[in-house]
mmCIF file of N, CA and C and ligand atoms in Angstrom:
data_model
loop_
_atom_site.group_PDB
_atom_site.id
_atom_site.type_symbol
_atom_site.label_atom_id
_atom_site.label_comp_id
_atom_site.label_asym_id
_atom_site.label_seq_id
_atom_site.Cartn_x
_atom_site.Cartn_y
_atom_site.Cartn_z
ATOM 1 N N MET A 1 6.391 -8.522 -0.829
ATOM 2 C CA MET A 1 5.518 -8.141 0.275
ATOM 3 C C MET A 1 4.060 -7.988 -0.192
ATOM 4 N N GLU A 2 3.164 -8.442 0.627
ATOM 5 C CA GLU A 2 1.737 -8.399 0.261
ATOM 6 C C GLU A 2 0.987 -7.680 1.381
ATOM 7 N N ARG A 3 -0.164 -7.154 1.036
ATOM 8 C CA ARG A 3 -1.023 -6.494 2.025
ATOM 9 C C ARG A 3 -2.413 -7.117 2.040
ATOM 10 N N THR A 4 -3.064 -7.035 3.206
ATOM 11 C CA THR A 4 -4.433 -7.548 3.298
ATOM 12 C C THR A 4 -5.218 -6.664 4.241
ATOM 13 N N LEU A 5 -6.546 -6.713 4.118
ATOM 14 C CA LEU A 5 -7.387 -5.989 5.080
ATOM 15 C C LEU A 5 -7.942 -6.955 6.120
ATOM 16 N N SER A 6 -7.845 -6.558 7.361
ATOM 17 C CA SER A 6 -8.404 -7.326 8.479
ATOM 18 C C SER A 6 -9.497 -6.457 9.107
ATOM 19 N N ILE A 7 -10.614 -7.085 9.478
ATOM 20 C CA ILE A 7 -11.639 -6.411 10.262
ATOM 21 C C ILE A 7 -11.935 -7.259 11.501
ATOM 22 N N ILE A 8 -11.928 -6.606 12.661
ATOM 23 C CA ILE A 8 -12.510 -7.245 13.845
ATOM 24 C C ILE A 8 -13.959 -6.823 13.838
ATOM 25 N N LYS A 9 -14.840 -7.781 13.633
ATOM 26 C CA LYS A 9 -16.277 -7.537 13.410
ATOM 27 C C LYS A 9 -16.960 -7.109 14.723
ATOM 28 N N PRO A 10 -18.199 -6.613 14.635
ATOM 29 C CA PRO A 10 -18.875 -6.098 15.849
ATOM 30 C C PRO A 10 -18.967 -7.102 16.988
ATOM 31 N N ASP A 11 -19.081 -8.389 16.683
ATOM 32 C CA ASP A 11 -19.110 -9.369 17.778
ATOM 33 C C ASP A 11 -17.767 -9.416 18.512
ATOM 34 N N GLY A 12 -16.688 -9.319 17.748
ATOM 35 C CA GLY A 12 -15.348 -9.342 18.358
ATOM 36 C C GLY A 12 -15.083 -8.110 19.201
ATOM 37 N N VAL A 13 -15.414 -6.940 18.660
ATOM 38 C CA VAL A 13 -15.220 -5.691 19.424
ATOM 39 C C VAL A 13 -16.123 -5.706 20.663
ATOM 40 N N GLY A 14 -17.378 -6.080 20.472
ATOM 41 C CA GLY A 14 -18.361 -6.038 21.569
ATOM 42 C C GLY A 14 -18.021 -7.007 22.708
ATOM 43 N N ARG A 15 -17.365 -8.095 22.391
ATOM 44 C CA ARG A 15 -17.012 -9.097 23.405
ATOM 45 C C ARG A 15 -15.633 -8.864 23.996
ATOM 46 N N GLY A 16 -14.993 -7.759 23.637
ATOM 47 C CA GLY A 16 -13.700 -7.447 24.242
ATOM 48 C C GLY A 16 -12.559 -8.257 23.678
ATOM 49 N N LEU A 17 -12.608 -8.576 22.381
ATOM 50 C CA LEU A 17 -11.584 -9.432 21.758
ATOM 51 C C LEU A 17 -10.588 -8.671 20.912
ATOM 52 N N ILE A 18 -10.588 -7.326 20.975
ATOM 53 C CA ILE A 18 -9.640 -6.565 20.141
ATOM 54 C C ILE A 18 -8.207 -6.978 20.494
ATOM 55 N N GLY A 19 -7.875 -6.947 21.774
ATOM 56 C CA GLY A 19 -6.510 -7.258 22.210
ATOM 57 C C GLY A 19 -6.112 -8.665 21.812
ATOM 58 N N GLU A 20 -7.028 -9.606 22.009
ATOM 59 C CA GLU A 20 -6.752 -10.997 21.701
ATOM 60 C C GLU A 20 -6.418 -11.185 20.189
ATOM 61 N N VAL A 21 -7.219 -10.534 19.339
ATOM 62 C CA VAL A 21 -6.970 -10.674 17.906
ATOM 63 C C VAL A 21 -5.652 -10.001 17.530
ATOM 64 N N VAL A 22 -5.440 -8.775 18.029
ATOM 65 C CA VAL A 22 -4.197 -8.041 17.696
ATOM 66 C C VAL A 22 -2.977 -8.829 18.171
ATOM 67 N N LYS A 23 -3.036 -9.416 19.355
ATOM 68 C CA LYS A 23 -1.941 -10.238 19.868
ATOM 69 C C LYS A 23 -1.611 -11.370 18.903
ATOM 70 N N ARG A 24 -2.650 -12.033 18.392
ATOM 71 C CA ARG A 24 -2.403 -13.142 17.466
ATOM 72 C C ARG A 24 -1.806 -12.648 16.149
ATOM 73 N N LEU A 25 -2.248 -11.488 15.709
ATOM 74 C CA LEU A 25 -1.692 -10.922 14.458
ATOM 75 C C LEU A 25 -0.194 -10.624 14.659
ATOM 76 N N GLU A 26 0.134 -9.994 15.788
ATOM 77 C CA GLU A 26 1.512 -9.626 16.041
ATOM 78 C C GLU A 26 2.384 -10.880 16.244
ATOM 79 N N GLU A 27 1.851 -11.846 16.990
ATOM 80 C CA GLU A 27 2.614 -13.063 17.204
ATOM 81 C C GLU A 27 2.871 -13.819 15.895
ATOM 82 N N SER A 28 1.986 -13.635 14.943
ATOM 83 C CA SER A 28 2.159 -14.303 13.641
ATOM 84 C C SER A 28 3.145 -13.571 12.739
ATOM 85 N N GLY A 29 3.615 -12.432 13.208
ATOM 86 C CA GLY A 29 4.640 -11.727 12.456
ATOM 87 C C GLY A 29 4.109 -10.760 11.414
ATOM 88 N N PHE A 30 2.795 -10.535 11.416
ATOM 89 C CA PHE A 30 2.225 -9.581 10.467
ATOM 90 C C PHE A 30 2.510 -8.175 10.974
ATOM 91 N N LYS A 31 2.814 -7.275 10.044
ATOM 92 C CA LYS A 31 3.027 -5.896 10.424
ATOM 93 C C LYS A 31 1.716 -5.118 10.250
ATOM 94 N N ILE A 32 1.267 -4.455 11.298
ATOM 95 C CA ILE A 32 0.053 -3.626 11.192
ATOM 96 C C ILE A 32 0.492 -2.278 10.655
ATOM 97 N N ILE A 33 0.013 -1.924 9.457
ATOM 98 C CA ILE A 33 0.468 -0.682 8.800
ATOM 99 C C ILE A 33 -0.628 0.379 8.782
ATOM 100 N N ALA A 34 -1.842 0.036 9.269
ATOM 101 C CA ALA A 34 -2.912 1.024 9.414
ATOM 102 C C ALA A 34 -3.955 0.410 10.335
ATOM 103 N N MET A 35 -4.645 1.282 11.111
ATOM 104 C CA MET A 35 -5.607 0.774 12.085
ATOM 105 C C MET A 35 -6.577 1.881 12.489
ATOM 106 N N LYS A 36 -7.888 1.585 12.538
ATOM 107 C CA LYS A 36 -8.854 2.539 13.082
ATOM 108 C C LYS A 36 -10.131 1.814 13.528
ATOM 109 N N MET A 37 -10.884 2.450 14.405
ATOM 110 C CA MET A 37 -12.174 1.906 14.816
ATOM 111 C C MET A 37 -13.267 2.797 14.208
ATOM 112 N N ILE A 38 -14.256 2.143 13.578
ATOM 113 C CA ILE A 38 -15.333 2.898 12.939
ATOM 114 C C ILE A 38 -16.663 2.178 13.153
ATOM 115 N N HIS A 39 -17.738 2.924 13.036
ATOM 116 C CA HIS A 39 -19.054 2.302 13.063
ATOM 117 C C HIS A 39 -19.640 2.462 11.660
ATOM 118 N N LEU A 40 -19.745 1.345 10.957
ATOM 119 C CA LEU A 40 -20.190 1.392 9.561
ATOM 120 C C LEU A 40 -21.629 1.826 9.448
ATOM 121 N N THR A 41 -21.931 2.606 8.431
ATOM 122 C CA THR A 41 -23.313 2.875 8.069
ATOM 123 C C THR A 41 -23.798 1.703 7.196
ATOM 124 N N GLN A 42 -25.092 1.602 7.027
ATOM 125 C CA GLN A 42 -25.662 0.550 6.173
ATOM 126 C C GLN A 42 -25.095 0.638 4.770
ATOM 127 N N ALA A 43 -25.033 1.853 4.213
ATOM 128 C CA ALA A 43 -24.553 2.038 2.840
ATOM 129 C C ALA A 43 -23.091 1.614 2.712
ATOM 130 N N ARG A 44 -22.281 1.953 3.715
ATOM 131 C CA ARG A 44 -20.863 1.607 3.635
ATOM 132 C C ARG A 44 -20.647 0.095 3.766
ATOM 133 N N ALA A 45 -21.453 -0.547 4.611
ATOM 134 C CA ALA A 45 -21.374 -2.017 4.760
ATOM 135 C C ALA A 45 -21.809 -2.691 3.461
ATOM 136 N N GLU A 46 -22.853 -2.177 2.843
ATOM 137 C CA GLU A 46 -23.355 -2.777 1.591
ATOM 138 C C GLU A 46 -22.326 -2.605 0.480
ATOM 139 N N GLY A 47 -21.634 -1.466 0.436
ATOM 140 C CA GLY A 47 -20.589 -1.262 -0.558
ATOM 141 C C GLY A 47 -19.424 -2.197 -0.365
ATOM 142 N N PHE A 48 -19.079 -2.408 0.900
ATOM 143 C CA PHE A 48 -17.937 -3.296 1.195
ATOM 144 C C PHE A 48 -18.258 -4.708 0.782
ATOM 145 N N TYR A 49 -19.466 -5.177 1.043
ATOM 146 C CA TYR A 49 -19.849 -6.566 0.751
ATOM 147 C C TYR A 49 -20.622 -6.678 -0.569
ATOM 148 N N ALA A 50 -20.443 -5.735 -1.485
ATOM 149 C CA ALA A 50 -21.188 -5.714 -2.750
ATOM 150 C C ALA A 50 -21.098 -7.061 -3.506
ATOM 151 N N VAL A 51 -19.934 -7.755 -3.417
ATOM 152 C CA VAL A 51 -19.800 -9.049 -4.092
ATOM 153 C C VAL A 51 -20.808 -10.072 -3.601
ATOM 154 N N HIS A 52 -21.324 -9.854 -2.400
ATOM 155 C CA HIS A 52 -22.275 -10.821 -1.824
ATOM 156 C C HIS A 52 -23.733 -10.361 -1.965
ATOM 157 N N LYS A 53 -24.000 -9.349 -2.790
ATOM 158 C CA LYS A 53 -25.354 -8.761 -2.711
ATOM 159 C C LYS A 53 -26.473 -9.689 -3.183
ATOM 160 N N GLU A 54 -26.159 -10.713 -3.983
ATOM 161 C CA GLU A 54 -27.188 -11.669 -4.395
ATOM 162 C C GLU A 54 -27.345 -12.823 -3.398
ATOM 163 N N ARG A 55 -26.487 -12.883 -2.394
ATOM 164 C CA ARG A 55 -26.540 -14.013 -1.457
ATOM 165 C C ARG A 55 -27.713 -13.856 -0.485
ATOM 166 N N PRO A 56 -28.279 -14.991 -0.083
ATOM 167 C CA PRO A 56 -29.425 -14.921 0.846
ATOM 168 C C PRO A 56 -29.067 -14.289 2.185
ATOM 169 N N PHE A 57 -27.799 -14.333 2.557
ATOM 170 C CA PHE A 57 -27.404 -13.788 3.870
ATOM 171 C C PHE A 57 -26.979 -12.321 3.814
ATOM 172 N N PHE A 58 -27.113 -11.670 2.656
ATOM 173 C CA PHE A 58 -26.616 -10.293 2.490
ATOM 174 C C PHE A 58 -27.210 -9.293 3.478
ATOM 175 N N ASN A 59 -28.535 -9.311 3.608
ATOM 176 C CA ASN A 59 -29.172 -8.323 4.497
ATOM 177 C C ASN A 59 -28.798 -8.561 5.948
ATOM 178 N N SER A 60 -28.766 -9.815 6.321
ATOM 179 C CA SER A 60 -28.393 -10.151 7.677
ATOM 180 C C SER A 60 -26.933 -9.772 7.943
ATOM 181 N N LEU A 61 -26.056 -10.073 6.994
ATOM 182 C CA LEU A 61 -24.634 -9.762 7.132
ATOM 183 C C LEU A 61 -24.405 -8.269 7.285
ATOM 184 N N THR A 62 -25.056 -7.480 6.418
ATOM 185 C CA THR A 62 -24.803 -6.028 6.492
ATOM 186 C C THR A 62 -25.411 -5.416 7.738
ATOM 187 N N SER A 63 -26.549 -5.951 8.208
ATOM 188 C CA SER A 63 -27.069 -5.384 9.460
ATOM 189 C C SER A 63 -26.213 -5.799 10.663
ATOM 190 N N PHE A 64 -25.665 -7.000 10.609
ATOM 191 C CA PHE A 64 -24.710 -7.423 11.659
ATOM 192 C C PHE A 64 -23.484 -6.500 11.649
ATOM 193 N N MET A 65 -22.967 -6.214 10.465
ATOM 194 C CA MET A 65 -21.733 -5.427 10.381
ATOM 195 C C MET A 65 -21.935 -3.971 10.783
ATOM 196 N N THR A 66 -23.184 -3.522 10.848
ATOM 197 C CA THR A 66 -23.489 -2.170 11.306
ATOM 198 C C THR A 66 -23.988 -2.146 12.749
ATOM 199 N N SER A 67 -24.007 -3.297 13.402
ATOM 200 C CA SER A 67 -24.632 -3.407 14.736
ATOM 201 C C SER A 67 -23.753 -2.831 15.848
ATOM 202 N N GLY A 68 -22.523 -2.520 15.542
ATOM 203 C CA GLY A 68 -21.599 -1.956 16.540
ATOM 204 C C GLY A 68 -20.293 -1.611 15.823
ATOM 205 N N PRO A 69 -19.365 -1.004 16.560
ATOM 206 C CA PRO A 69 -18.112 -0.617 15.916
ATOM 207 C C PRO A 69 -17.274 -1.821 15.471
ATOM 208 N N VAL A 70 -16.443 -1.568 14.498
ATOM 209 C CA VAL A 70 -15.466 -2.541 13.997
ATOM 210 C C VAL A 70 -14.072 -1.920 14.075
ATOM 211 N N VAL A 71 -13.056 -2.785 14.114
ATOM 212 C CA VAL A 71 -11.670 -2.304 13.999
ATOM 213 C C VAL A 71 -11.136 -2.775 12.652
ATOM 214 N N VAL A 72 -10.733 -1.823 11.826
ATOM 215 C CA VAL A 72 -10.170 -2.193 10.521
ATOM 216 C C VAL A 72 -8.664 -1.970 10.552
ATOM 217 N N MET A 73 -7.932 -2.934 9.965
ATOM 218 C CA MET A 73 -6.472 -2.857 9.925
ATOM 219 C C MET A 73 -5.973 -3.274 8.556
ATOM 220 N N ALA A 74 -4.901 -2.647 8.127
ATOM 221 C CA ALA A 74 -4.174 -3.162 6.974
ATOM 222 C C ALA A 74 -2.921 -3.874 7.501
ATOM 223 N N LEU A 75 -2.676 -5.059 7.001
ATOM 224 C CA LEU A 75 -1.549 -5.872 7.441
ATOM 225 C C LEU A 75 -0.590 -6.052 6.261
ATOM 226 N N GLU A 76 0.682 -6.160 6.581
ATOM 227 C CA GLU A 76 1.677 -6.399 5.546
ATOM 228 C C GLU A 76 2.579 -7.543 5.952
ATOM 229 N N GLY A 77 2.976 -8.340 4.965
ATOM 230 C CA GLY A 77 3.890 -9.440 5.230
ATOM 231 C C GLY A 77 4.009 -10.296 3.997
ATOM 232 N N GLU A 78 4.930 -11.250 4.052
ATOM 233 C CA GLU A 78 5.082 -12.160 2.940
ATOM 234 C C GLU A 78 3.897 -13.115 2.946
ATOM 235 N N ASN A 79 3.222 -13.222 1.814
ATOM 236 C CA ASN A 79 2.094 -14.165 1.672
ATOM 237 C C ASN A 79 1.021 -13.940 2.750
ATOM 238 N N VAL A 80 0.845 -12.676 3.170
ATOM 239 C CA VAL A 80 -0.029 -12.380 4.332
ATOM 240 C C VAL A 80 -1.498 -12.688 4.064
ATOM 241 N N ILE A 81 -1.934 -12.615 2.812
ATOM 242 C CA ILE A 81 -3.353 -12.888 2.526
ATOM 243 C C ILE A 81 -3.701 -14.315 2.936
ATOM 244 N N GLU A 82 -2.926 -15.252 2.419
ATOM 245 C CA GLU A 82 -3.183 -16.648 2.743
ATOM 246 C C GLU A 82 -2.869 -16.961 4.215
ATOM 247 N N LYS A 83 -1.770 -16.413 4.703
ATOM 248 C CA LYS A 83 -1.392 -16.724 6.105
ATOM 249 C C LYS A 83 -2.432 -16.200 7.090
ATOM 250 N N TYR A 84 -2.954 -15.021 6.813
ATOM 251 C CA TYR A 84 -3.978 -14.453 7.714
ATOM 252 C C TYR A 84 -5.269 -15.245 7.616
ATOM 253 N N ARG A 85 -5.629 -15.678 6.398
ATOM 254 C CA ARG A 85 -6.857 -16.505 6.281
ATOM 255 C C ARG A 85 -6.701 -17.844 7.024
ATOM 256 N N THR A 86 -5.483 -18.393 7.015
ATOM 257 C CA THR A 86 -5.221 -19.590 7.783
ATOM 258 C C THR A 86 -5.386 -19.329 9.289
ATOM 259 N N LEU A 87 -4.870 -18.180 9.728
ATOM 260 C CA LEU A 87 -4.999 -17.812 11.146
ATOM 261 C C LEU A 87 -6.454 -17.586 11.546
ATOM 262 N N MET A 88 -7.260 -17.038 10.624
ATOM 263 C CA MET A 88 -8.701 -16.797 10.919
ATOM 264 C C MET A 88 -9.450 -18.137 11.070
ATOM 265 N N GLY A 89 -9.179 -19.086 10.174
ATOM 266 C CA GLY A 89 -9.956 -20.345 10.178
ATOM 267 C C GLY A 89 -11.120 -20.270 9.215
ATOM 268 N N ALA A 90 -11.793 -21.394 9.022
ATOM 269 C CA ALA A 90 -12.892 -21.483 8.067
ATOM 270 C C ALA A 90 -14.035 -20.523 8.405
ATOM 271 N N THR A 91 -14.763 -20.098 7.364
ATOM 272 C CA THR A 91 -15.906 -19.188 7.518
ATOM 273 C C THR A 91 -16.858 -19.721 8.583
ATOM 274 N N ASN A 92 -17.208 -21.005 8.455
ATOM 275 C CA ASN A 92 -18.054 -21.655 9.465
ATOM 276 C C ASN A 92 -17.162 -22.183 10.584
ATOM 277 N N PHE A 93 -17.301 -21.615 11.769
ATOM 278 C CA PHE A 93 -16.399 -21.968 12.874
ATOM 279 C C PHE A 93 -16.428 -23.459 13.195
ATOM 280 N N LYS A 94 -17.526 -24.124 12.805
ATOM 281 C CA LYS A 94 -17.620 -25.552 13.079
ATOM 282 C C LYS A 94 -16.575 -26.328 12.266
ATOM 283 N N ASP A 95 -16.172 -25.726 11.138
ATOM 284 C CA ASP A 95 -15.153 -26.363 10.275
ATOM 285 C C ASP A 95 -13.751 -25.808 10.540
ATOM 286 N N ALA A 96 -13.638 -24.849 11.437
ATOM 287 C CA ALA A 96 -12.349 -24.163 11.627
ATOM 288 C C ALA A 96 -11.364 -25.066 12.397
ATOM 289 N N ALA A 97 -10.101 -24.991 12.000
ATOM 290 C CA ALA A 97 -9.062 -25.791 12.630
ATOM 291 C C ALA A 97 -8.737 -25.288 14.032
ATOM 292 N N GLU A 98 -8.234 -26.201 14.851
ATOM 293 C CA GLU A 98 -7.743 -25.851 16.180
ATOM 294 C C GLU A 98 -6.675 -24.760 16.079
ATOM 295 N N GLY A 99 -6.699 -23.827 17.007
ATOM 296 C CA GLY A 99 -5.660 -22.800 17.015
ATOM 297 C C GLY A 99 -6.039 -21.569 16.192
ATOM 298 N N THR A 100 -7.147 -21.640 15.470
ATOM 299 C CA THR A 100 -7.569 -20.465 14.673
ATOM 300 C C THR A 100 -8.434 -19.530 15.489
ATOM 301 N N ILE A 101 -8.507 -18.274 15.038
ATOM 302 C CA ILE A 101 -9.309 -17.270 15.732
ATOM 303 C C ILE A 101 -10.783 -17.670 15.745
ATOM 304 N N ARG A 102 -11.280 -18.119 14.602
ATOM 305 C CA ARG A 102 -12.719 -18.467 14.545
ATOM 306 C C ARG A 102 -13.021 -19.701 15.380
ATOM 307 N N LYS A 103 -12.125 -20.687 15.401
ATOM 308 C CA LYS A 103 -12.339 -21.876 16.230
ATOM 309 C C LYS A 103 -12.443 -21.430 17.705
ATOM 310 N N ALA A 104 -11.575 -20.510 18.099
ATOM 311 C CA ALA A 104 -11.535 -20.095 19.512
ATOM 312 C C ALA A 104 -12.718 -19.219 19.899
ATOM 313 N N PHE A 105 -13.169 -18.351 18.993
ATOM 314 C CA PHE A 105 -14.108 -17.298 19.413
ATOM 315 C C PHE A 105 -15.403 -17.176 18.655
ATOM 316 N N ALA A 106 -15.513 -17.698 17.433
ATOM 317 C CA ALA A 106 -16.759 -17.503 16.671
ATOM 318 C C ALA A 106 -17.910 -18.247 17.320
ATOM 319 N N THR A 107 -19.103 -17.701 17.157
ATOM 320 C CA THR A 107 -20.273 -18.293 17.798
ATOM 321 C C THR A 107 -21.329 -18.706 16.760
ATOM 322 N N ASP A 108 -21.076 -18.392 15.485
ATOM 323 C CA ASP A 108 -22.111 -18.523 14.466
ATOM 324 C C ASP A 108 -21.421 -18.407 13.124
ATOM 325 N N ILE A 109 -22.038 -18.931 12.051
ATOM 326 C CA ILE A 109 -21.393 -18.819 10.720
ATOM 327 C C ILE A 109 -21.265 -17.340 10.319
ATOM 328 N N GLU A 110 -22.181 -16.519 10.781
ATOM 329 C CA GLU A 110 -22.138 -15.068 10.480
ATOM 330 C C GLU A 110 -21.249 -14.326 11.497
ATOM 331 N N LYS A 111 -21.466 -14.584 12.759
ATOM 332 C CA LYS A 111 -20.738 -13.895 13.803
ATOM 333 C C LYS A 111 -19.409 -14.611 14.043
ATOM 334 N N ASN A 112 -18.501 -14.375 13.078
ATOM 335 C CA ASN A 112 -17.250 -15.137 13.088
ATOM 336 C C ASN A 112 -16.027 -14.253 13.354
ATOM 337 N N VAL A 113 -16.254 -13.139 14.045
ATOM 338 C CA VAL A 113 -15.198 -12.344 14.728
ATOM 339 C C VAL A 113 -14.291 -11.519 13.804
ATOM 340 N N VAL A 114 -13.878 -12.110 12.717
ATOM 341 C CA VAL A 114 -12.876 -11.443 11.853
ATOM 342 C C VAL A 114 -13.203 -11.573 10.375
ATOM 343 N N HIS A 115 -12.662 -10.627 9.620
ATOM 344 C CA HIS A 115 -12.696 -10.666 8.162
ATOM 345 C C HIS A 115 -11.268 -10.604 7.637
ATOM 346 N N GLY A 116 -11.048 -11.232 6.484
ATOM 347 C CA GLY A 116 -9.761 -11.094 5.782
ATOM 348 C C GLY A 116 -9.968 -11.121 4.301
ATOM 349 N N SER A 117 -9.211 -10.296 3.571
ATOM 350 C CA SER A 117 -9.283 -10.258 2.112
ATOM 351 C C SER A 117 -8.953 -11.649 1.553
ATOM 352 N N ASP A 118 -9.475 -11.924 0.336
ATOM 353 C CA ASP A 118 -9.242 -13.259 -0.226
ATOM 354 C C ASP A 118 -8.363 -13.282 -1.460
ATOM 355 N N SER A 119 -7.881 -12.139 -1.930
ATOM 356 C CA SER A 119 -6.981 -12.091 -3.097
ATOM 357 C C SER A 119 -6.277 -10.751 -3.115
ATOM 358 N N PRO A 120 -5.197 -10.597 -3.876
ATOM 359 C CA PRO A 120 -4.537 -9.312 -3.964
ATOM 360 C C PRO A 120 -5.459 -8.202 -4.517
ATOM 361 N N GLU A 121 -6.311 -8.536 -5.458
ATOM 362 C CA GLU A 121 -7.238 -7.569 -6.031
ATOM 363 C C GLU A 121 -8.244 -7.108 -4.984
ATOM 364 N N THR A 122 -8.815 -8.067 -4.268
ATOM 365 C CA THR A 122 -9.775 -7.739 -3.207
ATOM 366 C C THR A 122 -9.100 -6.925 -2.120
ATOM 367 N N ALA A 123 -7.880 -7.288 -1.776
ATOM 368 C CA ALA A 123 -7.149 -6.570 -0.721
ATOM 369 C C ALA A 123 -6.936 -5.105 -1.115
ATOM 370 N N ALA A 124 -6.575 -4.867 -2.361
ATOM 371 C CA ALA A 124 -6.343 -3.490 -2.812
ATOM 372 C C ALA A 124 -7.636 -2.681 -2.721
ATOM 373 N N PHE A 125 -8.734 -3.270 -3.176
ATOM 374 C CA PHE A 125 -10.031 -2.600 -3.087
ATOM 375 C C PHE A 125 -10.406 -2.346 -1.622
ATOM 376 N N GLU A 126 -10.258 -3.340 -0.791
ATOM 377 C CA GLU A 126 -10.716 -3.238 0.596
ATOM 378 C C GLU A 126 -9.860 -2.273 1.422
ATOM 379 N N ILE A 127 -8.547 -2.275 1.204
ATOM 380 C CA ILE A 127 -7.698 -1.323 1.943
ATOM 381 C C ILE A 127 -8.052 0.106 1.518
ATOM 382 N N GLY A 128 -8.220 0.300 0.236
ATOM 383 C CA GLY A 128 -8.599 1.623 -0.287
ATOM 384 C C GLY A 128 -10.007 2.062 0.143
ATOM 385 N N TYR A 129 -10.829 1.109 0.503
ATOM 386 C CA TYR A 129 -12.207 1.413 0.949
ATOM 387 C C TYR A 129 -12.170 2.091 2.316
ATOM 388 N N PHE A 130 -11.125 1.809 3.104
ATOM 389 C CA PHE A 130 -11.070 2.324 4.483
ATOM 390 C C PHE A 130 -9.920 3.293 4.763
ATOM 391 N N PHE A 131 -8.846 3.237 3.987
ATOM 392 C CA PHE A 131 -7.675 4.034 4.306
ATOM 393 C C PHE A 131 -7.210 4.835 3.105
ATOM 394 N N ASN A 132 -6.831 6.094 3.354
ATOM 395 C CA ASN A 132 -6.128 6.841 2.302
ATOM 396 C C ASN A 132 -4.647 6.678 2.510
ATOM 397 N N SER A 133 -3.861 7.155 1.547
ATOM 398 C CA SER A 133 -2.428 6.856 1.565
ATOM 399 C C SER A 133 -1.714 7.431 2.802
ATOM 400 N N PHE A 134 -2.243 8.543 3.346
ATOM 401 C CA PHE A 134 -1.612 9.158 4.520
ATOM 402 C C PHE A 134 -1.825 8.338 5.793
ATOM 403 N N GLU A 135 -2.808 7.452 5.769
ATOM 404 C CA GLU A 135 -3.134 6.656 6.956
ATOM 405 C C GLU A 135 -2.387 5.320 6.984
ATOM 406 N N ILE A 136 -1.646 5.040 5.934
ATOM 407 C CA ILE A 136 -0.932 3.776 5.843
ATOM 408 C C ILE A 136 0.549 4.027 6.113
ATOM 409 N N ILE A 137 1.043 3.383 7.187
ATOM 410 C CA ILE A 137 2.431 3.549 7.582
ATOM 411 C C ILE A 137 3.201 2.391 6.967
ATOM 412 N N GLY A 138 3.710 2.564 5.786
ATOM 413 C CA GLY A 138 4.310 1.408 5.146
ATOM 414 C C GLY A 138 5.664 1.726 4.508
HETATM 415 P P1 ATP B 201 -14.852 -12.734 5.320
HETATM 416 O O1 ATP B 201 -15.097 -12.250 3.910
HETATM 417 O O2 ATP B 201 -15.722 -12.014 6.371
HETATM 418 O O3 ATP B 201 -13.404 -12.747 5.654
HETATM 419 P P2 ATP B 201 -15.048 -15.413 4.408
HETATM 420 O O4 ATP B 201 -14.227 -14.960 3.232
HETATM 421 O O5 ATP B 201 -14.553 -16.559 5.218
HETATM 422 O O6 ATP B 201 -15.288 -14.234 5.416
HETATM 423 P P3 ATP B 201 -17.397 -15.099 2.760
HETATM 424 O O7 ATP B 201 -17.907 -16.218 1.953
HETATM 425 O O8 ATP B 201 -16.646 -13.985 2.070
HETATM 426 O O9 ATP B 201 -16.518 -15.709 3.949
HETATM 427 O O10 ATP B 201 -18.631 -14.490 3.529
HETATM 428 C C1 ATP B 201 -18.553 -13.208 4.150
HETATM 429 C C2 ATP B 201 -19.212 -13.250 5.500
HETATM 430 O O11 ATP B 201 -20.600 -13.493 5.341
HETATM 431 C C3 ATP B 201 -18.733 -14.401 6.407
HETATM 432 O O12 ATP B 201 -17.534 -14.119 7.082
HETATM 433 C C4 ATP B 201 -19.889 -14.507 7.356
HETATM 434 O O13 ATP B 201 -19.856 -13.462 8.345
HETATM 435 C C5 ATP B 201 -21.066 -14.280 6.424
HETATM 436 N N1 ATP B 201 -21.570 -15.534 5.871
HETATM 437 C C6 ATP B 201 -20.979 -16.320 4.948
HETATM 438 N N2 ATP B 201 -21.720 -17.399 4.648
HETATM 439 C C7 ATP B 201 -22.847 -17.263 5.414
HETATM 440 C C8 ATP B 201 -24.015 -18.062 5.582
HETATM 441 N N3 ATP B 201 -24.202 -19.195 4.889
HETATM 442 N N4 ATP B 201 -24.939 -17.626 6.454
HETATM 443 C C9 ATP B 201 -24.788 -16.478 7.161
HETATM 444 N N5 ATP B 201 -23.697 -15.689 7.033
HETATM 445 C C10 ATP B 201 -22.739 -16.088 6.194
HETATM 446 MG MG1 MG B 202 -14.746 -13.209 2.102
#
């Protein structure tokens, strides 16, 4: 069993896509083991995306991620990291496959509706960044 962190980004929450994303997660067989809605501060967004701090899009990305509330979830399932990334689609929605969340809903390379961890190490860091052990129903 593997775990991953999912975020419905401010564009997804603001456009009323929480239910749509959660429906796709459940239909894919992922188990939601933790869930909350939060409004990130600038410092918390910068800490979350610290791996990207040298990237030209870092300031824009962190201000986007603080522009409204987000829904964070921990998901569990077999091979869920890769399966959820497949369900999300490519970072740039223009390259995303049919049937993916980003193909259906993303409007911009930055405003791409969802986040997903990219490795077991990243997933452990990211889940711990938002949830303590009492908040995870696993
Ligand atoms: P995420 O980490 O959010 O799941 P990802 O792993 O597909 O997405 P990353 O390369 O980790 O993509 O980039 C993190 C986020 O930064 C992207 O999801 C997107 O919102 C934003 N981003 C990535 N590349 C660009 C870019 N060239 N211009 C603007 N924003 C970008
Ligand atoms: Mg990433």
